[in-house]
Coordinates of C-alpha atoms and ligand atoms in Angstrom, one line a residue:
X34 CA 18.3 -13.6 -7.9
X35 CA 20.2 -10.3 -7.2
X36 CA 23.2 -11.7 -9.1
X37 CA 21.0 -12.3 -12.1
X38 CA 19.6 -8.8 -11.9
X39 CA 23.1 -7.3 -11.8
X40 CA 24.1 -9.3 -14.8
X41 CA 21.0 -8.1 -16.6
X42 CA 21.7 -4.5 -15.6
X43 CA 25.2 -4.8 -17.1
X44 CA 23.8 -6.1 -20.3
X45 CA 21.3 -3.3 -20.6
X46 CA 23.4 -0.4 -19.4
X47 CA 27.1 -1.4 -19.6
X48 CA 29.9 -2.9 -17.4
X49 CA 30.2 -0.5 -14.5
X50 CA 31.9 -1.1 -11.2
X51 CA 30.0 1.3 -8.9
X52 CA 26.7 -0.5 -8.9
X53 CA 24.3 -0.3 -5.9
X54 CA 21.4 -2.6 -5.0
X55 CA 18.2 -1.8 -3.1
X56 CA 15.0 -3.4 -2.0
X57 CA 11.6 -2.1 -1.0
X58 CA 8.7 -4.3 0.2
X59 CA 5.0 -4.5 -0.6
X60 CA 2.5 -4.2 2.2
X61 CA -0.6 -5.8 3.4
X62 CA -3.1 -4.0 5.7
X63 CA -4.4 -6.2 8.5
X64 CA -7.2 -3.8 9.5
X65 CA -8.1 -0.1 9.3
X66 CA -9.2 0.4 5.7
X67 CA -10.0 3.7 4.2
X68 CA -9.2 5.3 7.6
X69 CA -5.8 6.9 6.7
X70 CA -7.1 9.9 4.8
X71 CA -9.9 10.2 7.5
X72 CA -7.2 10.9 10.1
X73 CA -7.7 7.5 11.7
X74 CA -5.7 4.4 12.6
X75 CA -4.3 1.8 10.3
X76 CA -2.6 -1.5 11.0
X77 CA -0.4 -2.6 8.0
X78 CA 2.8 -4.5 7.8
X79 CA 5.5 -4.8 5.2
X80 CA 5.8 -8.0 3.3
X81 CA 8.9 -10.1 2.6
X82 CA 8.5 -9.6 -1.1
X83 CA 8.7 -6.4 -3.1
X84 CA 10.7 -4.5 -5.6
X85 CA 14.5 -4.7 -6.3
X86 CA 16.6 -2.1 -8.0
X87 CA 20.1 -2.2 -9.4
X88 CA 21.4 1.3 -9.9
X89 CA 24.4 3.3 -11.2
X90 CA 24.8 7.1 -10.8
X91 CA 25.4 9.0 -14.0
X92 CA 27.5 12.0 -14.7
X93 CA 24.9 13.8 -16.8
X94 CA 21.3 14.7 -16.2
X95 CA 19.7 11.7 -17.8
X96 CA 17.6 9.0 -16.1
X97 CA 17.4 5.6 -17.9
X98 CA 14.9 3.2 -16.3
X99 CA 14.1 -0.4 -17.2
X100 CA 11.6 -2.7 -15.5
X101 CA 11.7 -6.4 -15.9
X102 CA 8.0 -6.4 -15.1
X103 CA 7.3 -4.3 -18.2
X104 CA 9.9 -5.6 -20.6
X105 CA 7.9 -4.6 -23.7
X106 CA 8.2 -1.0 -22.7
X107 CA 12.0 -1.1 -23.0
X108 CA 14.2 1.5 -21.4
X109 CA 12.3 4.7 -20.5
X110 CA 14.5 7.8 -20.6
X111 CA 14.0 11.3 -19.3
X112 CA 16.0 14.3 -18.1
X113 CA 16.4 16.1 -14.8
X114 CA 15.3 19.2 -16.7
X115 CA 12.0 17.7 -17.9
X116 CA 10.3 16.1 -15.0
X117 CA 6.7 16.2 -16.2
X118 CA 4.0 13.5 -16.2
X119 CA 3.9 11.8 -19.5
X120 CA 1.3 9.1 -20.2
X121 CA 3.7 7.2 -22.5
X122 CA 6.3 6.9 -19.7
X123 CA 3.8 4.6 -17.9
X124 CA 5.2 3.1 -14.7
X125 CA 8.3 5.4 -14.8
X126 CA 6.0 8.3 -13.8
X127 CA 6.2 7.0 -10.2
X128 CA 10.0 7.3 -10.0
X129 CA 9.8 10.6 -11.9
X130 CA 7.2 12.0 -9.5
X131 CA 9.4 11.2 -6.5
X132 CA 12.5 12.8 -8.1
X133 CA 10.5 15.9 -8.9
X134 CA 9.0 16.1 -5.4
X135 CA 12.5 15.8 -3.8
X136 CA 13.8 18.6 -6.1
X137 CA 10.8 20.8 -5.3
X138 CA 11.8 20.5 -1.6
X139 CA 15.3 21.6 -2.3
X140 CA 17.0 18.3 -2.1
X141 CA 20.1 18.5 -4.2
X142 CA 19.8 15.9 -6.9
X143 CA 22.4 16.9 -9.4
X144 CA 22.6 14.0 -11.9
X145 CA 20.6 11.2 -13.3
X146 CA 21.0 7.4 -12.9
X147 CA 20.5 4.1 -14.7
X148 CA 18.3 1.6 -13.0
X149 CA 16.9 -1.8 -13.5
X150 CA 13.8 -2.7 -11.4
X151 CA 12.3 -6.1 -10.7
X152 CA 9.2 -6.6 -8.6
X153 CA 7.8 -9.8 -7.3
X154 CA 4.6 -8.1 -5.9
X155 CA 1.8 -8.6 -8.4
X156 CA 1.2 -5.2 -10.0
X157 CA -2.1 -3.4 -9.3
X158 CA -3.2 -6.1 -6.8
X159 CA -3.6 -3.8 -3.8
X160 CA -0.3 -4.8 -2.2
X161 CA 1.2 -1.4 -3.0
X162 CA 3.5 -2.1 -5.9
X163 CA 3.4 1.7 -6.6
X164 CA 4.3 2.8 -3.0
X165 CA 7.0 0.2 -3.1
X166 CA 8.7 1.7 -6.1
X167 CA 8.2 5.2 -4.8
X168 CA 9.9 4.6 -1.5
X169 CA 12.6 2.5 -3.3
X170 CA 13.4 5.5 -5.4
X171 CA 13.5 7.8 -2.3
X172 CA 16.0 5.4 -0.7
X173 CA 18.1 5.4 -3.9
X174 CA 18.1 9.2 -4.0
X175 CA 19.1 9.5 -0.4
X176 CA 22.0 7.1 -0.9
X177 CA 23.3 8.4 -4.2
X178 CA 23.2 12.1 -3.2
X179 CA 23.9 11.8 0.5
X180 CA 20.7 13.5 1.4
X181 CA 20.0 14.6 4.9
X182 CA 16.5 13.2 5.2
X183 CA 14.9 10.6 7.4
X184 CA 12.5 7.9 6.4
X185 CA 9.3 9.5 7.7
X186 CA 10.0 12.6 5.6
X187 CA 10.7 10.5 2.6
X188 CA 7.5 8.7 3.1
X189 CA 5.6 12.0 3.2
X190 CA 7.3 13.1 -0.1
X191 CA 6.4 9.8 -1.7
X192 CA 2.7 10.3 -0.7
X193 CA 2.9 13.8 -2.1
X194 CA 4.3 12.5 -5.4
X195 CA 1.4 10.0 -5.6
X196 CA -1.2 12.8 -4.8
X197 CA 0.2 15.6 -6.9
X198 CA 2.2 14.0 -9.7
X199 CA 0.2 10.8 -10.3
X200 CA -3.2 12.3 -9.2
X201 CA -4.4 9.7 -6.8
X202 CA -5.5 11.3 -3.5
X203 CA -4.2 8.4 -1.4
X204 CA -3.5 8.6 2.3
X205 CA -0.1 7.9 3.9
X206 CA -0.6 4.2 4.9
X207 CA 1.1 2.5 2.0
X208 CA 4.3 4.5 1.8
X209 CA 4.6 4.5 5.6
X210 CA 4.3 0.7 5.8
X211 CA 6.7 0.2 3.0
X212 CA 9.3 2.6 4.4
X213 CA 8.9 1.9 8.1
X214 CA 8.0 -1.8 8.2
X215 CA 9.7 -4.2 10.7
X216 CA 10.1 -7.9 10.5
X217 CA 7.3 -9.8 12.3
X218 CA 5.6 -6.6 13.4
X219 CA 2.6 -4.6 12.2
X220 CA 2.5 -0.9 12.6
X221 CA -0.3 0.8 14.5
X222 CA -0.2 4.2 12.8
X223 CA -2.2 7.3 13.8
X224 CA -2.5 8.9 10.4
X225 CA -3.4 12.3 12.0
X226 CA -0.4 12.7 14.3
X227 CA 1.8 10.1 12.6
X228 CA 2.6 8.6 16.0
X229 CA 3.2 4.9 15.5
X230 CA 3.9 1.8 17.5
X231 CA 5.3 -1.6 16.4
X232 CA 3.1 -4.5 17.5
X233 CA 4.4 -8.0 17.3
X234 CA 2.2 -10.3 15.2
X235 CA 2.4 -13.6 17.0
X236 CA 0.3 -16.1 15.2
X237 CA 1.8 -19.4 16.6
X238 CA 0.2 -22.1 14.5
X239 CA -1.4 -19.7 12.0
X240 CA -0.4 -17.7 9.0
X241 CA -1.3 -14.7 7.0
X242 CA -2.7 -15.8 3.6
X243 CA -3.2 -13.3 0.8
X244 CA -5.5 -14.1 -2.1
X245 CA -5.4 -12.1 -5.3
X246 CA -8.6 -11.7 -7.2
X247 CA -6.6 -11.2 -10.4
X248 CA -9.3 -8.8 -11.4
X249 CA -8.2 -5.8 -13.5
X250 CA -8.9 -2.7 -11.6
X251 CA -9.9 -0.3 -14.3
X252 CA -11.5 2.8 -12.8
X253 CA -10.4 2.2 -9.3
X254 CA -8.5 5.4 -8.9
X255 CA -11.5 7.7 -9.7
X256 CA -13.7 5.6 -7.4
X257 CA -11.1 6.0 -4.7
X258 CA -11.0 9.7 -5.1
X259 CA -14.9 9.7 -4.9
X260 CA -14.9 7.9 -1.6
X261 CA -12.5 10.4 -0.1
X262 CA -14.5 13.3 -1.4
X263 CA -17.7 11.9 0.2
X264 CA -16.0 11.7 3.6
X265 CA -14.7 15.3 3.2
X266 CA -18.2 16.4 2.3
X267 CA -19.6 14.7 5.4
X268 CA -17.0 16.5 7.6
X269 CA -18.0 19.8 6.0
X270 CA -21.6 19.1 6.7
X271 CA -20.8 18.4 10.4
X272 CA -18.7 21.5 10.6
X273 CA -21.6 23.6 9.2
X274 CA -23.6 22.4 12.1
X275 CA -21.1 23.3 14.8
X276 CA -19.2 20.0 15.1
X277 CA -15.7 21.2 15.0
X278 CA -13.5 18.4 13.5
X279 CA -10.9 18.2 10.8
X280 CA -11.3 14.5 10.2
X281 CA -13.9 11.8 10.9
X282 CA -11.3 9.9 12.8
X283 CA -11.6 12.4 15.6
X284 CA -15.1 11.1 16.5
X285 CA -15.8 8.0 18.5
X286 CA -18.8 5.8 17.5
X287 CA -20.8 7.2 20.3
X288 CA -20.0 10.9 19.4
X289 CA -20.8 10.1 15.8
X290 CA -24.2 8.7 16.8
X291 CA -25.1 12.0 18.4
X292 CA -24.3 14.1 15.3
X293 CA -24.8 11.9 12.3
X294 CA -28.3 13.3 11.7
X295 CA -26.6 16.4 10.4
X296 CA -25.4 14.4 7.4
X297 CA -28.4 14.5 5.1
X298 CA -27.0 12.7 2.1
X299 CA -27.5 8.9 2.5
X300 CA -24.3 8.0 0.7
X301 CA -22.1 10.4 2.7
X302 CA -23.7 9.0 5.9
X303 CA -22.8 5.5 5.0
X304 CA -19.2 6.4 4.0
X305 CA -18.8 8.4 7.3
X306 CA -20.2 5.6 9.4
X307 CA -17.7 3.1 7.9
X308 CA -14.8 5.5 8.6
X309 CA -15.8 6.1 12.2
X310 CA -16.5 2.5 13.0
X311 CA -13.5 1.1 11.2
X312 CA -11.3 3.4 13.2
X313 CA -12.6 2.2 16.5
X314 CA -12.5 -1.4 15.3
X315 CA -8.8 -1.0 14.5
X316 CA -8.0 0.2 17.9
X317 CA -9.9 -2.7 19.4
X318 CA -8.3 -5.2 17.1
X319 CA -4.8 -4.1 18.2
X320 CA -5.7 -4.3 21.8
X321 CA -7.1 -7.9 21.5
X322 CA -4.1 -8.9 19.4
X323 CA -1.8 -7.6 22.2
X324 CA -3.8 -9.7 24.6
X325 CA -3.2 -12.8 22.5
X326 CA -6.9 -13.1 21.4
X327 CA -6.5 -13.9 17.7
X328 CA -10.0 -15.3 17.5
X329 CA -11.4 -11.9 18.3
X330 CA -9.0 -10.2 16.0
X331 CA -10.3 -12.4 13.2
X332 CA -13.9 -11.5 14.0
X333 CA -13.1 -7.8 13.8
X334 CA -11.4 -8.5 10.4
X335 CA -14.7 -10.1 9.2
X336 CA -16.7 -7.1 10.5
X337 CA -14.3 -4.8 8.7
X338 CA -15.1 -6.5 5.4
X339 CA -18.8 -6.3 6.0
X340 CA -18.6 -2.6 6.6
X341 CA -16.4 -2.1 3.5
X342 CA -19.0 -4.1 1.5
X343 CA -22.2 -2.5 2.8
X344 CA -21.3 1.0 3.9
X345 CA -18.2 1.9 1.9
X346 CA -19.1 -0.2 -1.1
X347 CA -15.6 -0.9 -2.3
X348 CA -15.7 -4.7 -2.5
X349 CA -17.5 -6.2 -5.5
X350 CA -18.3 -9.7 -6.5
X351 CA -14.7 -10.8 -6.7
X352 CA -13.5 -9.8 -3.2
X353 CA -16.8 -10.8 -1.7
X354 CA -16.6 -14.3 -3.2
X355 CA -13.1 -14.8 -2.0
X356 CA -14.0 -13.6 1.5
X357 CA -17.2 -15.5 1.8
X358 CA -15.5 -18.7 0.6
X359 CA -12.8 -18.1 3.2
X360 CA -15.3 -17.6 6.0
X361 CA -16.8 -21.1 5.2
X362 CA -13.4 -22.8 5.6
X363 CA -12.4 -24.7 8.6
X364 CA -9.3 -23.1 10.1
X365 CA -10.1 -19.5 9.0
X366 CA -9.8 -17.1 11.9
X367 CA -10.7 -14.0 9.9
X368 CA -10.8 -12.8 6.3
X369 CA -11.3 -9.4 4.6
X370 CA -10.4 -7.3 1.6
X371 CA -7.2 -5.3 2.0
X372 CA -6.1 -2.1 0.4
X373 CA -8.3 0.2 -1.7
X374 CA -10.7 -2.5 -2.9
X375 CA -12.5 -2.8 -6.3
X376 CA -10.5 -5.9 -6.9
X377 CA -7.0 -6.5 -5.6
X378 CA -6.4 -8.9 -2.7
X379 CA -8.0 -10.3 0.5
X380 CA -6.1 -11.0 3.7
X381 CA -7.0 -14.0 5.9
X382 CA -5.6 -15.6 9.0
X383 CA -5.6 -19.3 8.6
X384 CA -4.5 -22.2 10.8
X385 CA -1.4 -23.8 9.3
X386 CA -2.9 -27.3 9.1
X387 CA -5.8 -25.9 7.0
X388 CA -3.9 -23.8 4.5
X389 CA -3.7 -26.4 1.8
X390 CA -7.4 -27.1 1.8
X391 CA -8.1 -23.4 2.2
X392 CA -6.3 -22.6 -1.0
X393 CA -7.9 -25.5 -2.9
X394 CA -11.5 -24.9 -1.7
X395 CA -11.5 -21.1 -1.8
X396 CA -9.8 -21.2 -5.2
X397 CA -12.4 -23.6 -6.6
X398 CA -15.4 -21.7 -5.3
X399 CA -14.0 -18.5 -6.5
X400 CA -13.6 -19.9 -10.0
X401 CA -17.1 -21.2 -10.1
X402 CA -18.5 -17.8 -9.1
X403 CA -16.4 -15.5 -11.1
X404 CA -14.7 -17.5 -13.8
X405 CA -11.3 -16.2 -12.6
X406 CA -8.4 -18.0 -11.0
X407 CA -7.2 -16.5 -7.8
X408 CA -3.5 -16.6 -6.7
X409 CA -2.5 -17.3 -3.1
X410 CA 0.5 -16.3 -1.1
X411 CA 1.4 -17.3 2.4
X412 CA 3.0 -14.1 3.6
X413 CA 5.7 -13.3 6.0
X414 CA 6.1 -9.8 7.6
X415 CA 9.4 -8.2 6.5
X416 CA 11.5 -5.1 6.9
X417 CA 11.1 -1.7 5.3
X418 CA 12.9 -0.3 2.2
X419 CA 16.7 -0.4 2.4
X420 CA 20.0 -0.4 0.5
X421 CA 21.3 -4.0 0.2
X422 CA 24.9 -4.8 0.9
X423 CA 27.0 -4.2 -2.1
X424 CA 29.3 -7.2 -1.6
X425 CA 27.2 -9.2 -4.1
X426 CA 28.8 -7.2 -6.9
Ligands
LIG799 C1 -5.0 2.6 -0.9 C2 -4.4 3.9 -0.5 C3 -4.1 4.0 1.0 C4 -5.4 3.7 1.8 C5 -6.0 2.4 1.2 C6 -7.4 2.1 1.9 O1 -4.1 1.6 -0.6 O2 -3.1 4.1 -1.2 O3 -3.7 5.3 1.3 O4 -6.3 4.7 1.7 O5 -6.2 2.4 -0.2 O6 -7.2 1.8 3.2

């Protein structure tokens, strides 16, 4: 595939010798949803599919970007001197935001580059196609301009680009998983301290199955920002009443139980309850996984979904139908929505011998309920973003 992408790059941009190739994965979160911006734990892993880039550094200050996923938009061009958000630049605002954020932090990016992207993550499906391209661009910048910056710092700048340039108040989970992922391991990340630990995901005769609702997400970004604002309002309410915390993730379920009456707004209370419980659930899930108790891990995934459905209210008919159908299947260890919600994907752990019937039955039930066709992927856990060896030129 890489060979074809290089050929295509040359057709679009010209026959150059000094071409580099890069890859950045998508991610799936196993548990710990809507906890990252609440200073809690998440447990995501990088996937073995993602976004590829073929790149050539230019002598001038022009960036020319082409995505095979958006062929109809053609080559999008902008200058190092004009790094502002433009609606018409569409997906290219993600790379642009990262370049701008790097420059704002005094990283010496002196020229532009030509790039062809191709992603095999479904776009807008909650598998972090946007974090994937952001971190990919960070890795390209580091390599082209010999920048003295480590991956965690790059991850932080990519989050900043998403927050400030794109305007989505996301936490750090996606960029972290995409940048720091390791094959066959999930990352237990404390989003408050950024301490992290790689945990082997040993599933033996089971696999991770991702199901895409194929629902267009529409207003998801504004609803996401609303959820975050509700949690922040709950923290403020607690602080006004003498509970000194910065994030909900600092409270155990027990501590929360003692102070929750200070939160008068019913909606804020529900959001906060999810954040606190999900955080504790995530820690428990990782400890049972380490002990080899996958059955229990699956049960906690199910509980996570229920909490996201009833308290956080980010699921909706599509995600609920997929998850409920999965729960009914023989061989399902656990199933839940993954990512921001409001559409996007579910993640399930399924016994290998049942995967075929799982896909058939869940797909059929989903179609009857929603009229939509789901897509299924049996996922492997892959490595984080990196430059690929150039000997394929
Ligand atoms: C999106 C955001 C993440 C995280 C999840 C929900 O993927 O980008 O930061 O908040 O939603 O867990």
